[in-house]
PDB file of C-alpha atoms in Angstrom:
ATOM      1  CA  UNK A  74       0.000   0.000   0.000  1.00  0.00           C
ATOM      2  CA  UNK A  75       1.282   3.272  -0.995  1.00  0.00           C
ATOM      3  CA  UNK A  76       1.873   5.497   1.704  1.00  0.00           C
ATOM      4  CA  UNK A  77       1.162   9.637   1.942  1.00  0.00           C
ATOM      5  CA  UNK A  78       2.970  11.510  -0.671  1.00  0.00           C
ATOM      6  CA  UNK A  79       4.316  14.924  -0.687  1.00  0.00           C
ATOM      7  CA  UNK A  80       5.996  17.507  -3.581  1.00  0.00           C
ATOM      8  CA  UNK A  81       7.821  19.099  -3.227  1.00  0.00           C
ATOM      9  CA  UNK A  82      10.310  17.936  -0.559  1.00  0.00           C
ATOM     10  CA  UNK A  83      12.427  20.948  -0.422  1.00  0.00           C
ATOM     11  CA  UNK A  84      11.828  24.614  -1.478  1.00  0.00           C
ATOM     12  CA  UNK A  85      13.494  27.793  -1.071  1.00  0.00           C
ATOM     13  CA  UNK A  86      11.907  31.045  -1.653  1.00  0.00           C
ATOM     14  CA  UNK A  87      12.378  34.337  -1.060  1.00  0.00           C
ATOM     15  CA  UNK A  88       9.937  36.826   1.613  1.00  0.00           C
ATOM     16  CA  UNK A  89       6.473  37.887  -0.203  1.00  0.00           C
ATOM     17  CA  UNK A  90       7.244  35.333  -2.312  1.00  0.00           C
ATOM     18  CA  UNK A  91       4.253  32.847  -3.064  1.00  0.00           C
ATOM     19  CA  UNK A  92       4.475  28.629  -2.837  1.00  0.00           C
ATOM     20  CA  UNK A  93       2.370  25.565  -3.160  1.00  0.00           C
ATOM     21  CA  UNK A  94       2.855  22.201  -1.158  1.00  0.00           C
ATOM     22  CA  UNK A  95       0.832  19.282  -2.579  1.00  0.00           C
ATOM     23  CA  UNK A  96      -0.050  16.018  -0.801  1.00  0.00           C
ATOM     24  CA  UNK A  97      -1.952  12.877  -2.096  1.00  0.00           C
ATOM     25  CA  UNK A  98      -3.160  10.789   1.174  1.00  0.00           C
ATOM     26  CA  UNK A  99      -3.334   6.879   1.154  1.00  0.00           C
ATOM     27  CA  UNK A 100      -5.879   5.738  -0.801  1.00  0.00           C
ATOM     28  CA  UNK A 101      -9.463   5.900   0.931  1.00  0.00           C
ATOM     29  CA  UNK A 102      -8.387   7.969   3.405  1.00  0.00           C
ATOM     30  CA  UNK A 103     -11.199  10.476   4.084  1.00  0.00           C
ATOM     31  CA  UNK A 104      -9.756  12.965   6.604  1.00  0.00           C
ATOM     32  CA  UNK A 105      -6.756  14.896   5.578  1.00  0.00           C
ATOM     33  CA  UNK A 106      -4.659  16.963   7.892  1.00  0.00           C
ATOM     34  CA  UNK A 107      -1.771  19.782   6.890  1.00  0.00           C
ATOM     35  CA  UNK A 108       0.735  20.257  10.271  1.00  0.00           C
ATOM     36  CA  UNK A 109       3.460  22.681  10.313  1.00  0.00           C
ATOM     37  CA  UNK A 110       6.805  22.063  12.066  1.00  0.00           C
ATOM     38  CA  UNK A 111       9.055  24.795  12.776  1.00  0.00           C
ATOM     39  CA  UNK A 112      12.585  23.596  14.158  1.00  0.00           C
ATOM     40  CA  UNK A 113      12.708  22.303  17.809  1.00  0.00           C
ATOM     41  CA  UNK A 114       9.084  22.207  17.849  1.00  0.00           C
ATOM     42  CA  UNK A 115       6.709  19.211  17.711  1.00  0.00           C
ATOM     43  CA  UNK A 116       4.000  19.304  14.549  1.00  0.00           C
ATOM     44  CA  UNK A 117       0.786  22.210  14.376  1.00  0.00           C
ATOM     45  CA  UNK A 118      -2.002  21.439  13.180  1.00  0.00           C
ATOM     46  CA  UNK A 119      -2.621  23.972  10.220  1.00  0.00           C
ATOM     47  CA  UNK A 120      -6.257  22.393   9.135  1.00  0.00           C
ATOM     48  CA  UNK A 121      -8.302  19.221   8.897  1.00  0.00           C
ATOM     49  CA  UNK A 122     -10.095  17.932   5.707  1.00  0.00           C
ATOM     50  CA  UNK A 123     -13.195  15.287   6.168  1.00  0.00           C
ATOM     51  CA  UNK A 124     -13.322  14.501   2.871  1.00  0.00           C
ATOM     52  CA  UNK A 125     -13.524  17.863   1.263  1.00  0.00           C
ATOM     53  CA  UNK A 126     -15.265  19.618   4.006  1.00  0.00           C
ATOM     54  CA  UNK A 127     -12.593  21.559   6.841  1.00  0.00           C
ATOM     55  CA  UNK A 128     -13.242  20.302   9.762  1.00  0.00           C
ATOM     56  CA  UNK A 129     -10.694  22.347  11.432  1.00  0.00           C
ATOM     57  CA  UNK A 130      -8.954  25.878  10.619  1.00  0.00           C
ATOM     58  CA  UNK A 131      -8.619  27.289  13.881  1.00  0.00           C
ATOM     59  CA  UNK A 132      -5.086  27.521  13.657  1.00  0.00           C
ATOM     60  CA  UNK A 133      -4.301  28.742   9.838  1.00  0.00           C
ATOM     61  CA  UNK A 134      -3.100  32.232   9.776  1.00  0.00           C
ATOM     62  CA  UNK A 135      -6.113  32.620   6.581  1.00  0.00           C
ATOM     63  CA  UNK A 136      -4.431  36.073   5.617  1.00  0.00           C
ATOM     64  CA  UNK A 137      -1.621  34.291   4.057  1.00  0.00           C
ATOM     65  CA  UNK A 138      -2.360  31.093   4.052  1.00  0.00           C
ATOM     66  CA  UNK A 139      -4.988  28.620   2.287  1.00  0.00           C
ATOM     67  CA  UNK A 140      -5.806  25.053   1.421  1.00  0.00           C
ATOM     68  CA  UNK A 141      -8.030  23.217  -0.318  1.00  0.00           C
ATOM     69  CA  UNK A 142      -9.305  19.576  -1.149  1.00  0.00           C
ATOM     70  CA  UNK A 143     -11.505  20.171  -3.993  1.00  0.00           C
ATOM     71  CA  UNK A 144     -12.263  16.419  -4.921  1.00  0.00           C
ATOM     72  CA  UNK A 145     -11.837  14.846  -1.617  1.00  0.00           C
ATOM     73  CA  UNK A 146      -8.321  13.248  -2.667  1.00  0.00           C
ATOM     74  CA  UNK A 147      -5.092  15.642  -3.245  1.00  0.00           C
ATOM     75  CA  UNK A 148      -4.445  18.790  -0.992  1.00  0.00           C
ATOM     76  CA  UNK A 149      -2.760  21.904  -1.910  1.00  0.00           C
ATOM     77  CA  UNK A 150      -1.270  24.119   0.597  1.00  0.00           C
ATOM     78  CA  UNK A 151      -0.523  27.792   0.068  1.00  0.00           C
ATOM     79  CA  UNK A 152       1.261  30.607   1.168  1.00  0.00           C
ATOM     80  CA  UNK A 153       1.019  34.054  -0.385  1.00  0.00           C
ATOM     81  CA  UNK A 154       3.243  36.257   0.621  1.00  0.00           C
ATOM     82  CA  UNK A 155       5.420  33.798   2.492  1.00  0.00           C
ATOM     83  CA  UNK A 156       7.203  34.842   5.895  1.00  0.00           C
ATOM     84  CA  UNK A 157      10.503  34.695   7.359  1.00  0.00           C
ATOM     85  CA  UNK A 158       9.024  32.910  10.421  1.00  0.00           C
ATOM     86  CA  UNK A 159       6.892  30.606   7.545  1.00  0.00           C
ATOM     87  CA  UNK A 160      10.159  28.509   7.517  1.00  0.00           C
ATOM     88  CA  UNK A 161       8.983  25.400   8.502  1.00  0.00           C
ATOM     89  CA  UNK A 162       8.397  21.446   7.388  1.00  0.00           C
ATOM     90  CA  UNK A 163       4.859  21.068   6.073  1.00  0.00           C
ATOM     91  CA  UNK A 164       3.485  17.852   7.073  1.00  0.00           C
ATOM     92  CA  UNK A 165       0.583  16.139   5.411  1.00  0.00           C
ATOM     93  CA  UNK A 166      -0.889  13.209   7.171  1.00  0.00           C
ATOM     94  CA  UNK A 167      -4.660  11.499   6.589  1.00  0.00           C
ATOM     95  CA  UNK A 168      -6.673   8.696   8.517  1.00  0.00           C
ATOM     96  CA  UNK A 169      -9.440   6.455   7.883  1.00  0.00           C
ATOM     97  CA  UNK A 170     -11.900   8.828   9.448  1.00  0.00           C
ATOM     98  CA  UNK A 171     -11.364  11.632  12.114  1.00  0.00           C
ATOM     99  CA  UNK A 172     -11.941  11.119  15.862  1.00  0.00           C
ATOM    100  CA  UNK A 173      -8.999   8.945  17.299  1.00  0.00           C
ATOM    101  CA  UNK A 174      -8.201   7.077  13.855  1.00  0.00           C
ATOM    102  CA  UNK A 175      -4.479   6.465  13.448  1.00  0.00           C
ATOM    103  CA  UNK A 176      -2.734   9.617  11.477  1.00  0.00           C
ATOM    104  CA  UNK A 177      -0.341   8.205   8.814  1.00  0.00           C
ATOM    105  CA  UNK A 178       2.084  10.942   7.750  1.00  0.00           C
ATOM    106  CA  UNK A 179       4.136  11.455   4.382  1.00  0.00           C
ATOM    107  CA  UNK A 180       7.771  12.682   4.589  1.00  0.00           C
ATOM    108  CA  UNK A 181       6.767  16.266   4.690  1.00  0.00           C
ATOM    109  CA  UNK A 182       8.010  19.445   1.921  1.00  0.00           C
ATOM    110  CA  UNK A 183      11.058  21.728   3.866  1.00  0.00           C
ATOM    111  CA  UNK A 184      10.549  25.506   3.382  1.00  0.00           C
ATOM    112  CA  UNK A 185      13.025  28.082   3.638  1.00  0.00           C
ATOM    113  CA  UNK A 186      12.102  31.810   3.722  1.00  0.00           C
ATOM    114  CA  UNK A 187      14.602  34.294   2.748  1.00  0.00           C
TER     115      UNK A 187
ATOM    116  CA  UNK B  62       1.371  27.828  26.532  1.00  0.00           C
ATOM    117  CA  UNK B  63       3.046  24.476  26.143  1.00  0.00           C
ATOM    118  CA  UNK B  64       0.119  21.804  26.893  1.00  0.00           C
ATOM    119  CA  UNK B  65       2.496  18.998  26.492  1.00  0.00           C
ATOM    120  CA  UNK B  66       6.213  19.133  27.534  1.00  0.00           C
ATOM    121  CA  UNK B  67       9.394  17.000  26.621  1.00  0.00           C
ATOM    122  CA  UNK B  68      11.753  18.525  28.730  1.00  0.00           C
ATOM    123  CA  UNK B  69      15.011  16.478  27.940  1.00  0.00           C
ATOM    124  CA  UNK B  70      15.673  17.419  23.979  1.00  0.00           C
ATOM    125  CA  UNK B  71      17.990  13.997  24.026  1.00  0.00           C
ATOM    126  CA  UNK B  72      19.035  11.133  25.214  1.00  0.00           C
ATOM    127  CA  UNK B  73      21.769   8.589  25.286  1.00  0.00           C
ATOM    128  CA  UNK B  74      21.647   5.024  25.693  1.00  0.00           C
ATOM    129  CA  UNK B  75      23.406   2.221  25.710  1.00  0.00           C
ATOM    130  CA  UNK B  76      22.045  -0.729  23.523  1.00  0.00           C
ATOM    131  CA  UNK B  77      20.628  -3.631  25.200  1.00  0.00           C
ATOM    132  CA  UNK B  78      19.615  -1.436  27.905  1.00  0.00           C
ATOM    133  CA  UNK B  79      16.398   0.476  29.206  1.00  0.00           C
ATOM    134  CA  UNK B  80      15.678   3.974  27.398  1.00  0.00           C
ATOM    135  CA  UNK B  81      12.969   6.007  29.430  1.00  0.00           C
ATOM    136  CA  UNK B  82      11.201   8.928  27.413  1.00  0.00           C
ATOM    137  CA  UNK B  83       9.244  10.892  29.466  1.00  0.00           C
ATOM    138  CA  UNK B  84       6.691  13.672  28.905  1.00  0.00           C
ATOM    139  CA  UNK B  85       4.389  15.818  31.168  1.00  0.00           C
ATOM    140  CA  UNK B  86       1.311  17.719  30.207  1.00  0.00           C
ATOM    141  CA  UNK B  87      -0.832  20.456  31.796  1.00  0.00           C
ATOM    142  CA  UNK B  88      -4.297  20.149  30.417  1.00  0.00           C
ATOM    143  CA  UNK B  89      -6.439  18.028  32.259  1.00  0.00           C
ATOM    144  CA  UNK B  90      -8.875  17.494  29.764  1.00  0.00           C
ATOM    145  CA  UNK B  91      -6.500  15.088  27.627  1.00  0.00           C
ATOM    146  CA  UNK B  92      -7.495  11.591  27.679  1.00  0.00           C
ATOM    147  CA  UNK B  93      -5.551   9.716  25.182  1.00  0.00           C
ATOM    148  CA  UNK B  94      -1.659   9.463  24.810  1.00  0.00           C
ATOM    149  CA  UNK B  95       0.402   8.577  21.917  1.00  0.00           C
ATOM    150  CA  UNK B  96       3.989   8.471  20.824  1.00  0.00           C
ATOM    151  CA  UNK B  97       5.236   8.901  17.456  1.00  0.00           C
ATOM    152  CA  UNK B  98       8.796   7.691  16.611  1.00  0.00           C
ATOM    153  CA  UNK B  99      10.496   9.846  13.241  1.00  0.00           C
ATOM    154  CA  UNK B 100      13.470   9.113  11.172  1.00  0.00           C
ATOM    155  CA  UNK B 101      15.182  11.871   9.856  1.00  0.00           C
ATOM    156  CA  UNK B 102      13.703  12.742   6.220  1.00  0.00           C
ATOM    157  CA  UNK B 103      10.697  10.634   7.318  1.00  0.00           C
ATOM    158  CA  UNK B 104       7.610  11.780   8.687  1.00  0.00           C
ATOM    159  CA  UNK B 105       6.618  10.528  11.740  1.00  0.00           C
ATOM    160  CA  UNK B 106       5.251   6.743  12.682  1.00  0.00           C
ATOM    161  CA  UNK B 107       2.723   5.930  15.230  1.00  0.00           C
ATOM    162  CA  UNK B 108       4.709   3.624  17.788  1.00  0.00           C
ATOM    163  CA  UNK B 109       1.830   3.058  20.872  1.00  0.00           C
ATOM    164  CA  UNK B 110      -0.937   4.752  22.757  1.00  0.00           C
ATOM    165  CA  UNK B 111      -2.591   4.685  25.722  1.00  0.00           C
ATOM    166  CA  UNK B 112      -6.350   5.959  27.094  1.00  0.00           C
ATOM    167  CA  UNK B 113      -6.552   7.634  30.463  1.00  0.00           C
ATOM    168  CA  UNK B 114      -8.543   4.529  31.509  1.00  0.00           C
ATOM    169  CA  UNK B 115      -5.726   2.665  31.820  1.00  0.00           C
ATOM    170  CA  UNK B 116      -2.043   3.149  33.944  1.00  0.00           C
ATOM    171  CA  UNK B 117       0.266   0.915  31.202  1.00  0.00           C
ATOM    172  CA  UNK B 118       0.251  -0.512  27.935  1.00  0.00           C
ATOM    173  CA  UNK B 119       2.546  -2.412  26.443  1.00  0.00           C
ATOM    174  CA  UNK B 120       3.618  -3.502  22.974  1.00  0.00           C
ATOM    175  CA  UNK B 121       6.422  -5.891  22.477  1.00  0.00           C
ATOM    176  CA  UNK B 122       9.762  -3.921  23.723  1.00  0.00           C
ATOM    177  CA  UNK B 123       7.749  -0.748  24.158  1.00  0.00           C
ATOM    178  CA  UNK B 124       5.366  -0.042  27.184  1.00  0.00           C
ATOM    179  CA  UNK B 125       3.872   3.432  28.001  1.00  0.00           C
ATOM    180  CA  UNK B 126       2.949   4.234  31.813  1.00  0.00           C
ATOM    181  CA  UNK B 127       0.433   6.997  32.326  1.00  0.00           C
ATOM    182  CA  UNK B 128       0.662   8.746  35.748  1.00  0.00           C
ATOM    183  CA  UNK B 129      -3.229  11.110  35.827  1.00  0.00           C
ATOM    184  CA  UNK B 130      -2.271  12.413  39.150  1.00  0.00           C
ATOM    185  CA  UNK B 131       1.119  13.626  38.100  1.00  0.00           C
ATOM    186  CA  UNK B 132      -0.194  14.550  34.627  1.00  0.00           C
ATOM    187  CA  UNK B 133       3.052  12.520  33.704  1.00  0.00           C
ATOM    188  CA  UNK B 134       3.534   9.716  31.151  1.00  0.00           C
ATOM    189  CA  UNK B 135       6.934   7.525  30.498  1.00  0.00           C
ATOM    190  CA  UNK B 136       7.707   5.531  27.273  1.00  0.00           C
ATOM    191  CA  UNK B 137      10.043   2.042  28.496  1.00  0.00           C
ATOM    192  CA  UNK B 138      11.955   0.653  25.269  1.00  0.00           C
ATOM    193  CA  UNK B 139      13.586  -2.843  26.601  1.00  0.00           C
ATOM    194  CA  UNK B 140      16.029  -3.442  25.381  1.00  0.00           C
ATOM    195  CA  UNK B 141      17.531  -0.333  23.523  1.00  0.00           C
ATOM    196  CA  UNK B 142      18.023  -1.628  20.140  1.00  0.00           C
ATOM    197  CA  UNK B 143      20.213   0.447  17.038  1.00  0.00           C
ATOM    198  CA  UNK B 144      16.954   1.047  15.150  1.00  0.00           C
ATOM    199  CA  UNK B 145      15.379   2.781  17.815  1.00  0.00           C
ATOM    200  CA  UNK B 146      17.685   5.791  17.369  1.00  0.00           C
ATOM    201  CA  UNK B 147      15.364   8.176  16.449  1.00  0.00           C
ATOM    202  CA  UNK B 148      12.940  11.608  17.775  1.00  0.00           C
ATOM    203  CA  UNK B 149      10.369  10.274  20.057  1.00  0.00           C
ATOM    204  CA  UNK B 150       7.503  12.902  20.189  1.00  0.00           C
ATOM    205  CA  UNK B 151       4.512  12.513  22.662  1.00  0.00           C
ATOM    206  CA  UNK B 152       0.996  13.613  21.736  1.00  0.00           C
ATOM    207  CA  UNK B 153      -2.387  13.852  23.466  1.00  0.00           C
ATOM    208  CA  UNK B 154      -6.020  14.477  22.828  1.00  0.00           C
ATOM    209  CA  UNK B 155      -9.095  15.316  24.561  1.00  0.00           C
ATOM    210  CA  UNK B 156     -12.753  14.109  23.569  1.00  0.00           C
ATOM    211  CA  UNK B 157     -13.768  17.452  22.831  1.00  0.00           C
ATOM    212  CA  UNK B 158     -12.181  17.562  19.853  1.00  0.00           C
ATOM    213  CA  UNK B 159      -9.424  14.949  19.236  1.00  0.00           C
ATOM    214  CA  UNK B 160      -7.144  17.530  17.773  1.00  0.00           C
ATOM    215  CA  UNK B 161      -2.868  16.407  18.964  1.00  0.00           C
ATOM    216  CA  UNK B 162      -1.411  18.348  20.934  1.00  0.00           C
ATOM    217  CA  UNK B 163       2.541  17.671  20.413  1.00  0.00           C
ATOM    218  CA  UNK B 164       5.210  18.181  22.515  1.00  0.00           C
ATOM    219  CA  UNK B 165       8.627  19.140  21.118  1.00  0.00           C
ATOM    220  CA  UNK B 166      10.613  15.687  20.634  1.00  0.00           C
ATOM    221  CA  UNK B 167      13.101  13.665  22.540  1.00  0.00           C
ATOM    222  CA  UNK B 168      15.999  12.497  20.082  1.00  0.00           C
ATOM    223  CA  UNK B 169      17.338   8.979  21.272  1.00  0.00           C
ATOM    224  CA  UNK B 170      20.727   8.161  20.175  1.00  0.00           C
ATOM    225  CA  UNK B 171      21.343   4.227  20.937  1.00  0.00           C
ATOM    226  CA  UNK B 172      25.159   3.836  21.675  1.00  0.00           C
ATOM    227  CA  UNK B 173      26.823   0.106  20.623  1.00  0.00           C
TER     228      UNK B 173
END
């Protein structure tokens, strides 16, 4: 079984530039989640995806950042303008369903912001 | 406001011994406990959990000992084996919305 996969793995960009992280969750996976972790710091949760329905956004600064899941599947993850303190790894994981479902996790997309 | 705190950012053991991870966190409504093991390059792996129902679970070499009334919980890895070099990080949840709450990672360097 294919696992979670990410693109890109690394990226370097310069501040107020824009940048796009995409993630394709295991097959049949119906919640998606997008965590960001900074160095020294365990993983944030950004937002949650129940198929393609957020669940959670609580946490996503919205006046830079977005994400969507327009077919229930792939995720894209945006940043426009990008930060200094954006400089980060951008996990994807998904689960079988939400709730306390086990969170499988791809290897994640490494942005620096300079 | 750090909800869930790894205070010792590493640790060194030697192999075929005990490694002890521990991890303390302040919000009483969490009521389920997980650690995550990651390589480096690798996203992180589920390695065991436990519910606030119960004071141990164990799982092969690895056993996880929940303390409520210290808000405190240990991960045991008998014996230390090469492979388990890795960052341990602990997680919890509460009911009210099963969101993880991470804490900051323990890296475990196994020494031959």
């Amino acid at each position: 079984e294919a696992g979670v996969a990410q693109s890109p793995r690394y990226k370097i960009i310069e501040k107020r530039q824009s940048v796009a992280f995409w993630c394709n969750p295991i097959s049949g996976h119906a919640t998606l989640y997008w965590y960001q972790q900074i160095l020294g710091q365990g993983p944030k949760l950004l937002i949650q995806f129940q198929n393609n329905g957020v669940v959670d956004d609580s946490q996503l600064p919205k006046d830079r950042f977005s994400a969507e899941r327009l077919k229930g599947v792939d995720s894209t993850l945006k940043i426009q303008p990008a930060k200094l303190e954006d400089s980060a790894v951008y996990l994807c994981a998904s689960s079988l369903s939400t709730g306390r479902s086990e969170q499988f996790f791809g290897p994640g997309t490494r942005l620096t912001v300079l | 406001d750090q909800q869930v705190k790894q205070n010792s950012p590493s640790l060194s053991v030697q192999e075929g011994r005990i490694s002890i991870l521990n991890c303390d966190y302040t919000n009483s409504m969490f009521d389920y406990f997980l650690w995550y093991k990651k390589y480096p390059a690798e996203g992180p792996t589920f390695l065991i959990s436990i519910s606030s129902i119960k004071d141990k679970n164990e799982d092969g070499r690895f056993t996880v000992f929940l303390n409520k009334s210290a808000k405190h919980l240990s991960l045991h890895i008998v014996p230390s084996q090469p492979g388990d070099s890795a960052v341990y990080f602990c997680a919890a949840s509460a009911t009210s919305n099963y969101q993880l709450i991470w804490g900051a990672g323990t890296k475990l360097i196994i020494k031959p």
